mmCIF file of C-alpha atoms in Angstrom:
data_model
loop_
_atom_site.group_PDB
_atom_site.id
_atom_site.type_symbol
_atom_site.label_atom_id
_atom_site.label_comp_id
_atom_site.label_asym_id
_atom_site.label_seq_id
_atom_site.Cartn_x
_atom_site.Cartn_y
_atom_site.Cartn_z
ATOM 1 C CA MET A 562 -11.782 -0.198 5.954
ATOM 2 C CA GLU A 563 -15.547 -0.086 5.524
ATOM 3 C CA HIS A 564 -18.742 -2.114 5.434
ATOM 4 C CA ILE A 565 -21.934 -0.294 4.470
ATOM 5 C CA ASN A 566 -24.327 -2.085 2.106
ATOM 6 C CA ALA A 567 -26.979 -4.735 2.805
ATOM 7 C CA GLU A 568 -30.742 -5.158 3.039
ATOM 8 C CA PRO A 569 -32.477 -2.627 5.319
ATOM 9 C CA LYS A 570 -34.397 -3.479 8.496
ATOM 10 C CA GLN A 571 -37.412 -1.565 9.706
ATOM 11 C CA PHE A 572 -36.698 0.504 12.775
ATOM 12 C CA SER A 573 -37.307 4.036 14.027
ATOM 13 C CA SER A 574 -34.537 6.294 12.776
ATOM 14 C CA GLU A 575 -35.901 9.067 14.994
ATOM 15 C CA LEU A 576 -34.622 7.158 18.018
ATOM 16 C CA VAL A 577 -31.025 7.035 16.761
ATOM 17 C CA GLU A 578 -28.542 9.081 18.785
ATOM 18 C CA TYR A 579 -25.396 10.328 17.033
ATOM 19 C CA ARG A 580 -22.385 11.121 19.205
ATOM 20 C CA PRO A 581 -18.677 10.335 19.622
ATOM 21 C CA LEU A 582 -17.545 7.322 21.602
ATOM 22 C CA THR A 583 -16.141 8.131 25.034
ATOM 23 C CA TYR A 584 -12.912 6.627 26.366
ATOM 24 C CA ASN A 585 -14.872 4.010 28.309
ATOM 25 C CA GLU A 586 -16.819 3.065 25.163
ATOM 26 C CA GLN A 587 -13.770 2.283 23.038
ATOM 27 C CA SER A 588 -14.108 -1.420 23.856
ATOM 28 C CA LEU A 589 -17.600 -1.309 22.321
ATOM 29 C CA GLY A 590 -16.055 0.083 19.153
ATOM 30 C CA LEU A 591 -13.501 -2.727 19.051
ATOM 31 C CA THR A 592 -16.215 -5.366 19.474
ATOM 32 C CA HIS A 593 -18.349 -3.663 16.811
ATOM 33 C CA TRP A 594 -15.508 -3.771 14.268
ATOM 34 C CA GLU A 595 -14.560 -7.348 15.113
ATOM 35 C CA THR A 596 -18.178 -8.393 14.557
ATOM 36 C CA ILE A 597 -18.484 -6.678 11.188
ATOM 37 C CA PHE A 598 -15.049 -7.119 9.620
ATOM 38 C CA GLY A 599 -14.016 -10.405 11.193
ATOM 39 C CA PHE A 600 -10.373 -9.402 11.710
ATOM 40 C CA SER A 601 -8.432 -9.993 14.915
ATOM 41 C CA ARG A 602 -8.776 -7.443 17.699
ATOM 42 C CA ASP A 603 -5.172 -6.258 17.421
ATOM 43 C CA CYS A 604 -5.991 -4.879 13.957
ATOM 44 C CA PHE A 605 -8.448 -2.432 15.521
ATOM 45 C CA GLU A 606 -6.611 -1.717 18.764
ATOM 46 C CA ARG A 607 -4.073 0.237 16.684
ATOM 47 C CA TYR A 608 -6.644 2.972 16.083
ATOM 48 C CA TYR A 609 -6.802 3.739 19.824
ATOM 49 C CA SER A 610 -3.187 2.996 20.732
ATOM 50 C CA LEU A 611 -1.039 6.108 21.118
ATOM 51 C CA ALA A 612 1.942 3.993 20.105
ATOM 52 C CA ALA A 613 0.389 3.223 16.715
ATOM 53 C CA SER A 614 -1.798 6.352 16.405
ATOM 54 C CA PRO A 615 0.110 9.064 18.317
ATOM 55 C CA ASP A 616 -2.273 11.874 17.329
ATOM 56 C CA TYR A 617 -5.478 10.025 18.225
ATOM 57 C CA GLN A 618 -7.934 11.961 20.369
ATOM 58 C CA VAL A 619 -10.890 10.594 22.297
ATOM 59 C CA GLY A 620 -13.961 11.379 20.219
ATOM 60 C CA ASP A 621 -12.394 10.546 16.849
ATOM 61 C CA THR A 622 -14.800 7.604 16.556
ATOM 62 C CA LEU A 623 -18.311 8.813 15.776
ATOM 63 C CA GLY A 624 -21.143 6.443 16.600
ATOM 64 C CA ALA A 625 -24.830 5.909 15.904
ATOM 65 C CA TRP A 626 -26.639 4.470 18.928
ATOM 66 C CA TYR A 627 -30.027 2.736 18.933
ATOM 67 C CA GLN A 628 -31.683 1.445 22.068
ATOM 68 C CA ARG A 629 -28.369 1.983 23.887
ATOM 69 C CA SER A 630 -26.461 -0.206 21.409
ATOM 70 C CA LEU A 631 -23.724 0.909 19.008
ATOM 71 C CA ILE A 632 -24.967 0.153 15.480
ATOM 72 C CA SER A 633 -22.770 2.247 13.155
ATOM 73 C CA THR A 634 -19.384 3.994 13.242
ATOM 74 C CA VAL A 635 -17.047 6.274 11.329
ATOM 75 C CA HIS A 636 -13.495 6.792 12.586
ATOM 76 C CA ILE A 637 -11.166 9.697 11.765
ATOM 77 C CA CYS A 638 -7.429 8.919 11.684
ATOM 78 C CA ARG A 639 -5.218 11.954 12.320
ATOM 79 C CA LEU A 640 -2.206 11.955 9.995
ATOM 80 C CA LYS A 641 0.309 14.752 9.547
ATOM 81 C CA CYS A 642 1.767 15.339 6.083
ATOM 82 C CA GLU A 643 4.888 17.195 5.033
ATOM 83 C CA TRP A 644 4.460 19.301 1.910
ATOM 84 C CA ASN A 645 6.915 22.003 0.813
ATOM 85 C CA ASP A 646 8.286 22.254 4.370
ATOM 86 C CA GLU A 647 4.802 22.815 5.779
ATOM 87 C CA ILE A 648 2.767 20.444 7.951
ATOM 88 C CA PHE A 649 -0.801 19.621 6.946
ATOM 89 C CA LEU A 650 -3.388 17.632 8.905
ATOM 90 C CA CYS A 651 -5.100 14.847 6.972
ATOM 91 C CA GLY A 652 -8.277 13.142 8.151
ATOM 92 C CA GLY A 653 -8.244 9.490 7.161
ATOM 93 C CA ILE A 654 -11.762 8.056 7.064
ATOM 94 C CA ALA A 655 -11.805 4.479 8.337
ATOM 95 C CA LEU A 656 -14.023 1.851 9.961
ATOM 96 C CA VAL A 657 -17.214 2.941 8.213
ATOM 97 C CA ALA A 658 -19.235 0.075 9.625
ATOM 98 C CA THR A 659 -22.957 -0.518 10.181
ATOM 99 C CA LEU A 660 -24.544 -3.664 11.591
ATOM 100 C CA ALA A 661 -26.279 -5.608 8.817
ATOM 101 C CA GLU A 662 -29.814 -5.199 10.154
ATOM 102 C CA TYR A 663 -29.488 -1.403 10.244
ATOM 103 C CA ARG A 664 -27.902 -0.693 6.878
ATOM 104 C CA CYS A 665 -29.417 1.419 4.097
ATOM 105 C CA HIS A 666 -30.985 3.872 6.547
ATOM 106 C CA GLY A 667 -28.457 6.659 5.996
ATOM 107 C CA LEU A 668 -26.620 6.093 9.277
ATOM 108 C CA SER A 669 -23.099 6.132 7.850
ATOM 109 C CA ARG A 670 -23.928 9.123 5.659
ATOM 110 C CA HIS A 671 -25.079 11.051 8.713
ATOM 111 C CA LEU A 672 -21.884 10.084 10.545
ATOM 112 C CA LEU A 673 -19.758 11.091 7.557
ATOM 113 C CA ASN A 674 -21.396 14.521 7.560
ATOM 114 C CA LEU A 675 -20.569 14.809 11.252
ATOM 115 C CA ALA A 676 -16.987 13.777 10.462
ATOM 116 C CA ILE A 677 -16.734 16.504 7.807
ATOM 117 C CA GLU A 678 -18.042 19.081 10.274
ATOM 118 C CA LYS A 679 -15.608 17.890 12.946
ATOM 119 C CA MET A 680 -12.651 18.079 10.555
ATOM 120 C CA LYS A 681 -13.617 21.588 9.433
ATOM 121 C CA ASN A 682 -13.938 22.793 13.018
ATOM 122 C CA GLU A 683 -10.660 21.218 14.147
ATOM 123 C CA GLY A 684 -8.464 22.574 11.355
ATOM 124 C CA PHE A 685 -7.954 19.520 9.153
ATOM 125 C CA HIS A 686 -6.747 20.423 5.664
ATOM 126 C CA PHE A 687 -7.966 17.486 3.582
ATOM 127 C CA SER A 688 -9.421 14.000 3.925
ATOM 128 C CA PHE A 689 -8.386 10.650 2.503
ATOM 129 C CA LEU A 690 -10.064 7.251 2.215
ATOM 130 C CA GLY A 691 -9.901 3.961 0.340
ATOM 131 C CA THR A 692 -13.099 2.319 -0.908
ATOM 132 C CA ASP A 693 -14.644 0.035 -3.503
ATOM 133 C CA GLN A 694 -17.923 1.979 -3.208
ATOM 134 C CA PRO A 695 -16.997 5.459 -4.442
ATOM 135 C CA GLY A 696 -20.582 6.560 -5.015
ATOM 136 C CA HIS A 697 -21.280 6.464 -1.290
ATOM 137 C CA TYR A 698 -18.591 9.087 -0.695
ATOM 138 C CA ALA A 699 -18.840 11.056 -3.937
ATOM 139 C CA ALA A 700 -22.267 12.238 -2.770
ATOM 140 C CA LEU A 701 -20.437 14.004 0.068
ATOM 141 C CA ASP A 702 -17.737 15.519 -2.183
ATOM 142 C CA TRP A 703 -14.933 12.995 -1.883
ATOM 143 C CA GLU A 704 -13.299 12.709 -5.306
ATOM 144 C CA GLU A 705 -11.782 9.675 -6.980
ATOM 145 C CA SER A 706 -8.048 9.985 -7.530
ATOM 146 C CA ASN A 707 -6.772 7.776 -10.343
ATOM 147 C CA VAL A 708 -3.490 6.713 -8.778
ATOM 148 C CA PRO A 709 -1.076 4.958 -11.173
ATOM 149 C CA TYR A 710 0.713 1.685 -10.524
ATOM 150 C CA LEU A 711 2.760 -0.746 -12.621
ATOM 151 C CA THR A 712 2.798 -4.491 -13.204
ATOM 152 C CA ILE A 713 5.720 -6.287 -14.829
ATOM 153 C CA LYS A 714 5.985 -9.766 -16.320
ATOM 154 C CA LEU A 715 9.646 -10.284 -15.489
ATOM 155 C CA ASN A 716 12.315 -11.594 -17.826
ATOM 156 C CA GLU A 717 14.215 -14.600 -16.505
ATOM 157 C CA ASP A 718 17.588 -12.844 -16.849
ATOM 158 C CA ASN A 719 16.843 -10.476 -13.938
ATOM 159 C CA ALA A 720 17.770 -12.998 -11.236
ATOM 160 C CA GLY A 721 21.408 -12.014 -10.730
ATOM 161 C CA SER A 722 21.197 -9.589 -7.793
ATOM 162 C CA MET A 723 23.045 -10.500 -4.587
ATOM 163 C CA ALA A 724 21.025 -8.094 -2.429
ATOM 164 C CA LYS A 725 20.447 -8.987 1.219
ATOM 165 C CA TRP A 726 16.756 -9.063 2.111
ATOM 166 C CA SER A 727 15.583 -9.236 5.713
ATOM 167 C CA PRO A 728 12.711 -8.282 8.044
ATOM 168 C CA PHE A 729 12.581 -4.537 8.563
ATOM 169 C CA ASP A 730 14.632 -2.602 11.105
ATOM 170 C CA VAL A 731 12.848 0.627 12.026
ATOM 171 C CA CYS A 732 15.969 2.326 13.389
ATOM 172 C CA LYS A 733 17.725 1.913 10.041
ATOM 173 C CA LEU A 734 14.719 2.956 7.969
ATOM 174 C CA ILE A 735 13.684 6.140 9.779
ATOM 175 C CA PRO A 736 16.675 8.325 8.758
ATOM 176 C CA ILE A 737 16.276 7.292 5.119
ATOM 177 C CA TYR A 738 12.510 7.857 5.162
ATOM 178 C CA LYS A 739 12.936 11.352 6.593
ATOM 179 C CA THR A 740 15.694 12.482 4.225
ATOM 180 C CA ARG A 741 14.641 10.838 0.939
ATOM 181 C CA LYS A 742 11.363 12.678 0.665
ATOM 182 C CA ARG A 743 8.556 12.607 -1.854
ATOM 183 C CA PRO A 744 6.917 15.977 -2.640
ATOM 184 C CA LEU A 745 4.256 15.035 -0.067
ATOM 185 C CA GLN A 746 4.483 12.271 2.514
ATOM 186 C CA PHE A 747 3.059 11.283 5.893
ATOM 187 C CA GLN A 748 5.174 11.987 8.938
ATOM 188 C CA ARG A 749 6.352 8.849 10.724
ATOM 189 C CA SER A 750 7.569 8.826 14.290
ATOM 190 C CA LYS A 751 9.562 5.819 15.471
ATOM 191 C CA SER A 752 6.552 4.566 17.420
ATOM 192 C CA TYR A 753 4.158 4.972 14.484
ATOM 193 C CA PHE A 754 6.652 3.309 12.125
ATOM 194 C CA GLU A 755 6.993 0.318 14.456
ATOM 195 C CA HIS A 756 3.383 -0.146 15.577
ATOM 196 C CA TRP A 757 1.326 1.025 12.586
ATOM 197 C CA VAL A 758 3.478 0.605 9.487
ATOM 198 C CA GLY A 759 5.339 -2.303 11.048
ATOM 199 C CA TRP A 760 2.111 -4.075 12.000
ATOM 200 C CA ASP A 761 1.079 -4.150 8.340
ATOM 201 C CA TRP A 762 4.514 -5.196 7.108
ATOM 202 C CA ARG A 763 4.631 -8.066 9.597
ATOM 203 C CA ARG A 764 1.126 -9.125 8.562
ATOM 204 C CA THR A 765 2.173 -9.379 4.913
ATOM 205 C CA SER A 766 5.577 -10.958 5.659
ATOM 206 C CA ALA A 767 7.298 -7.973 4.041
ATOM 207 C CA ILE A 768 11.053 -8.028 3.489
ATOM 208 C CA VAL A 769 13.417 -5.080 3.045
ATOM 209 C CA ASN A 770 16.610 -4.439 1.107
ATOM 210 C CA ILE A 771 18.493 -1.560 2.758
ATOM 211 C CA ILE A 772 21.502 0.052 1.119
ATOM 212 C CA ASP A 773 23.495 3.095 2.212
ATOM 213 C CA ASP A 774 21.169 5.725 0.814
ATOM 214 C CA GLY A 775 17.892 3.938 0.138
ATOM 215 C CA TYR A 776 15.620 0.993 0.769
ATOM 216 C CA ILE A 777 12.909 -1.011 -0.961
ATOM 217 C CA VAL A 778 10.132 -3.145 0.567
ATOM 218 C CA LEU A 779 8.601 -6.284 -0.954
ATOM 219 C CA SER A 780 5.293 -7.681 0.281
ATOM 220 C CA ALA A 781 4.634 -11.411 -0.030
ATOM 221 C CA PRO A 782 1.706 -12.621 -2.172
ATOM 222 C CA ASP A 783 -1.566 -13.378 -0.415
ATOM 223 C CA GLU A 784 -3.688 -16.438 -1.239
ATOM 224 C CA GLU A 785 -5.272 -14.738 -4.265
ATOM 225 C CA GLU A 786 -2.222 -13.007 -5.724
ATOM 226 C CA LYS A 787 0.615 -14.824 -7.429
ATOM 227 C CA ARG A 788 2.974 -11.867 -7.395
ATOM 228 C CA TRP A 789 5.242 -9.980 -5.054
ATOM 229 C CA THR A 790 4.567 -6.267 -4.635
ATOM 230 C CA VAL A 791 6.934 -3.349 -4.178
ATOM 231 C CA ILE A 792 4.991 -1.504 -1.484
ATOM 232 C CA GLU A 793 7.524 1.220 -0.678
ATOM 233 C CA TRP A 794 10.969 2.520 -1.546
ATOM 234 C CA LYS A 795 13.196 5.501 -0.891
ATOM 235 C CA ALA A 796 16.113 6.672 -3.011
ATOM 236 C CA PRO A 797 18.052 9.909 -3.564
ATOM 237 C CA ASN A 798 18.543 9.589 -7.312
ATOM 238 C CA GLU A 799 18.020 7.584 -10.488
ATOM 239 C CA ASP A 800 21.022 5.298 -10.006
ATOM 240 C CA THR A 801 19.982 4.154 -6.538
ATOM 241 C CA GLU A 802 16.381 3.709 -7.627
ATOM 242 C CA ASN A 803 17.577 1.533 -10.507
ATOM 243 C CA VAL A 804 19.655 -0.668 -8.174
ATOM 244 C CA LEU A 805 16.715 -1.092 -5.803
ATOM 245 C CA PHE A 806 14.224 -2.086 -8.494
ATOM 246 C CA LYS A 807 16.628 -4.558 -10.061
ATOM 247 C CA SER A 808 17.088 -6.159 -6.649
ATOM 248 C CA ALA A 809 13.302 -6.453 -6.247
ATOM 249 C CA ALA A 810 12.896 -8.070 -9.670
ATOM 250 C CA SER A 811 15.669 -10.529 -8.897
ATOM 251 C CA GLU A 812 14.205 -11.459 -5.511
ATOM 252 C CA ALA A 813 10.726 -12.014 -6.947
ATOM 253 C CA LEU A 814 12.172 -14.421 -9.518
ATOM 254 C CA LYS A 815 14.184 -16.240 -6.867
ATOM 255 C CA ARG A 816 10.982 -16.697 -4.874
ATOM 256 C CA GLY A 817 9.206 -18.328 -7.764
ATOM 257 C CA THR A 818 7.166 -15.674 -9.535
ATOM 258 C CA LYS A 819 7.603 -13.709 -12.745
ATOM 259 C CA ASN A 820 4.892 -11.250 -11.727
ATOM 260 C CA LEU A 821 5.807 -8.042 -9.907
ATOM 261 C CA ARG A 822 3.592 -5.121 -8.940
ATOM 262 C CA ILE A 823 4.965 -1.655 -8.163
ATOM 263 C CA ASP A 824 2.511 0.417 -6.142
ATOM 264 C CA THR A 825 3.259 3.741 -7.847
ATOM 265 C CA LEU A 826 5.492 5.324 -10.483
ATOM 266 C CA PRO A 827 9.253 5.691 -9.943
ATOM 267 C CA GLN A 828 10.387 8.960 -8.448
ATOM 268 C CA TYR A 829 13.423 9.466 -10.694
ATOM 269 C CA LEU A 830 13.512 6.811 -13.406
ATOM 270 C CA ASP A 831 11.397 7.057 -16.515
ATOM 271 C CA LYS A 832 8.765 4.345 -16.197
ATOM 272 C CA GLN A 833 9.790 3.069 -19.634
ATOM 273 C CA HIS A 834 13.039 1.999 -17.996
ATOM 274 C CA PHE A 835 11.126 -0.927 -16.524
ATOM 275 C CA ARG A 836 10.728 -2.426 -19.980
ATOM 276 C CA GLU A 837 14.278 -3.674 -19.478
ATOM 277 C CA LEU A 838 12.931 -5.855 -16.668
ATOM 278 C CA GLY A 839 10.071 -7.359 -18.655
ATOM 279 C CA HIS A 840 6.630 -6.665 -20.097
ATOM 280 C CA LEU A 841 5.311 -3.452 -18.524
ATOM 281 C CA THR A 842 1.655 -2.531 -17.968
ATOM 282 C CA GLU A 843 0.504 0.729 -16.378
ATOM 283 C CA LYS A 844 -2.789 0.606 -14.498
ATOM 284 C CA GLN A 845 -4.805 2.826 -12.183
ATOM 285 C CA ASN A 846 -6.073 2.351 -8.658
ATOM 286 C CA ASN A 847 -9.517 3.946 -8.579
ATOM 287 C CA ASN A 848 -10.247 3.125 -4.933
ATOM 288 C CA ILE A 849 -8.544 6.164 -3.408
ATOM 289 C CA MET A 850 -10.618 9.279 -2.762
ATOM 290 C CA LEU A 851 -9.731 12.740 -1.458
ATOM 291 C CA ARG A 852 -11.823 15.616 -0.159
ATOM 292 C CA ASN A 853 -10.941 19.222 0.502
ATOM 293 C CA ILE A 854 -11.597 20.373 4.049
ATOM 294 C CA ASN A 855 -9.826 23.695 4.658
ATOM 295 C CA LEU A 856 -7.314 24.111 1.818
ATOM 296 C CA PRO A 857 -7.532 26.931 -0.732
ATOM 297 C CA MET A 858 -8.991 25.338 -3.852
ATOM 298 C CA GLU A 859 -5.849 25.972 -5.905
ATOM 299 C CA LYS A 860 -3.777 24.171 -3.267
ATOM 300 C CA TYR A 861 -6.224 21.266 -3.172
ATOM 301 C CA LYS A 862 -6.084 20.845 -6.956
ATOM 302 C CA GLU A 863 -2.297 20.750 -6.697
ATOM 303 C CA LEU A 864 -2.659 18.011 -4.091
ATOM 304 C CA LEU A 865 -4.860 15.929 -6.396
ATOM 305 C CA GLN A 866 -2.345 16.312 -9.209
ATOM 306 C CA LEU A 867 0.508 15.124 -6.998
ATOM 307 C CA TYR A 868 -1.296 11.855 -6.277
ATOM 308 C CA GLU A 869 -2.556 11.287 -9.811
ATOM 309 C CA SER A 870 0.939 11.847 -11.224
ATOM 310 C CA GLY A 871 2.454 9.348 -8.779
ATOM 311 C CA LYS A 872 4.670 11.986 -7.179
ATOM 312 C CA ALA A 873 2.833 11.754 -3.863
ATOM 313 C CA VAL A 874 2.131 8.286 -2.500
ATOM 314 C CA TRP A 875 -0.182 6.732 0.045
ATOM 315 C CA TRP A 876 2.170 3.886 0.952
ATOM 316 C CA ARG A 877 0.498 0.629 1.992
ATOM 317 C CA GLY A 878 2.074 0.759 5.406
ATOM 318 C CA ASP A 879 0.098 3.946 6.099
ATOM 319 C CA TRP A 880 -3.249 2.486 4.986
ATOM 320 C CA PHE A 881 -6.061 2.675 7.501
#
């Protein structure tokens, strides 16, 4: 989540103070983000809530202050990742937000440099962000990761599944999420699953099909999209993955659309298998960027390859 470009306003950059927000200043951060992004306050309260962000620490929001007013922010989300039975700390860059009259003065760039320094000093391994302005971050060594996804124009004969779809049940999903692992995935506590992932799923009216050894999540179309989206799934093998995707195709057709998006490549099935469901198109999401913080370079390159191959996934529920 970011907002950085507009016409500049003359002011004295020498008078800008850069420092983290204190606990008592968090409400100023919430008001700042509401003003700039226009979303409801509960969207931003998650960043400070230990229920939704259990690893949050006071000081993870960096601010630029001018004449005692908060005019720009960068927030670091602390996310733990499992990778080859090791735990790695990811710094998610979010809420890059500058008031319109103070943009184009390098405020967010200065804050991003402070964020990089903070992550290096506090033992983060790598950093993650989503953006439609990659040049702003590429200058500070974040790299675009061309993450694959699929779209399918569904055949009408896929509507036969009798799967039971319902709102999500965290208690049923957690054991499957933990045991049906991708090569790299974010850790999810029950609280985080309910209050961070669940907040997003409720917002998008997501529905879930849970079977004995897997699950799949469909997100409802927004006003612009005319398609349902598979935003997450877990399966132990090819057969289960096949059952889950067929159920998603069937449900999309039952709900009145032939268009289905799948947010990454299948874990077990060959992607060509989806041609049985309809006309398949593979595309790339170029809005995801990664940056090395404290990983050996060989390990970091391996990380990039995992995301670009679709083996590692930044599920929508984890977006920040």
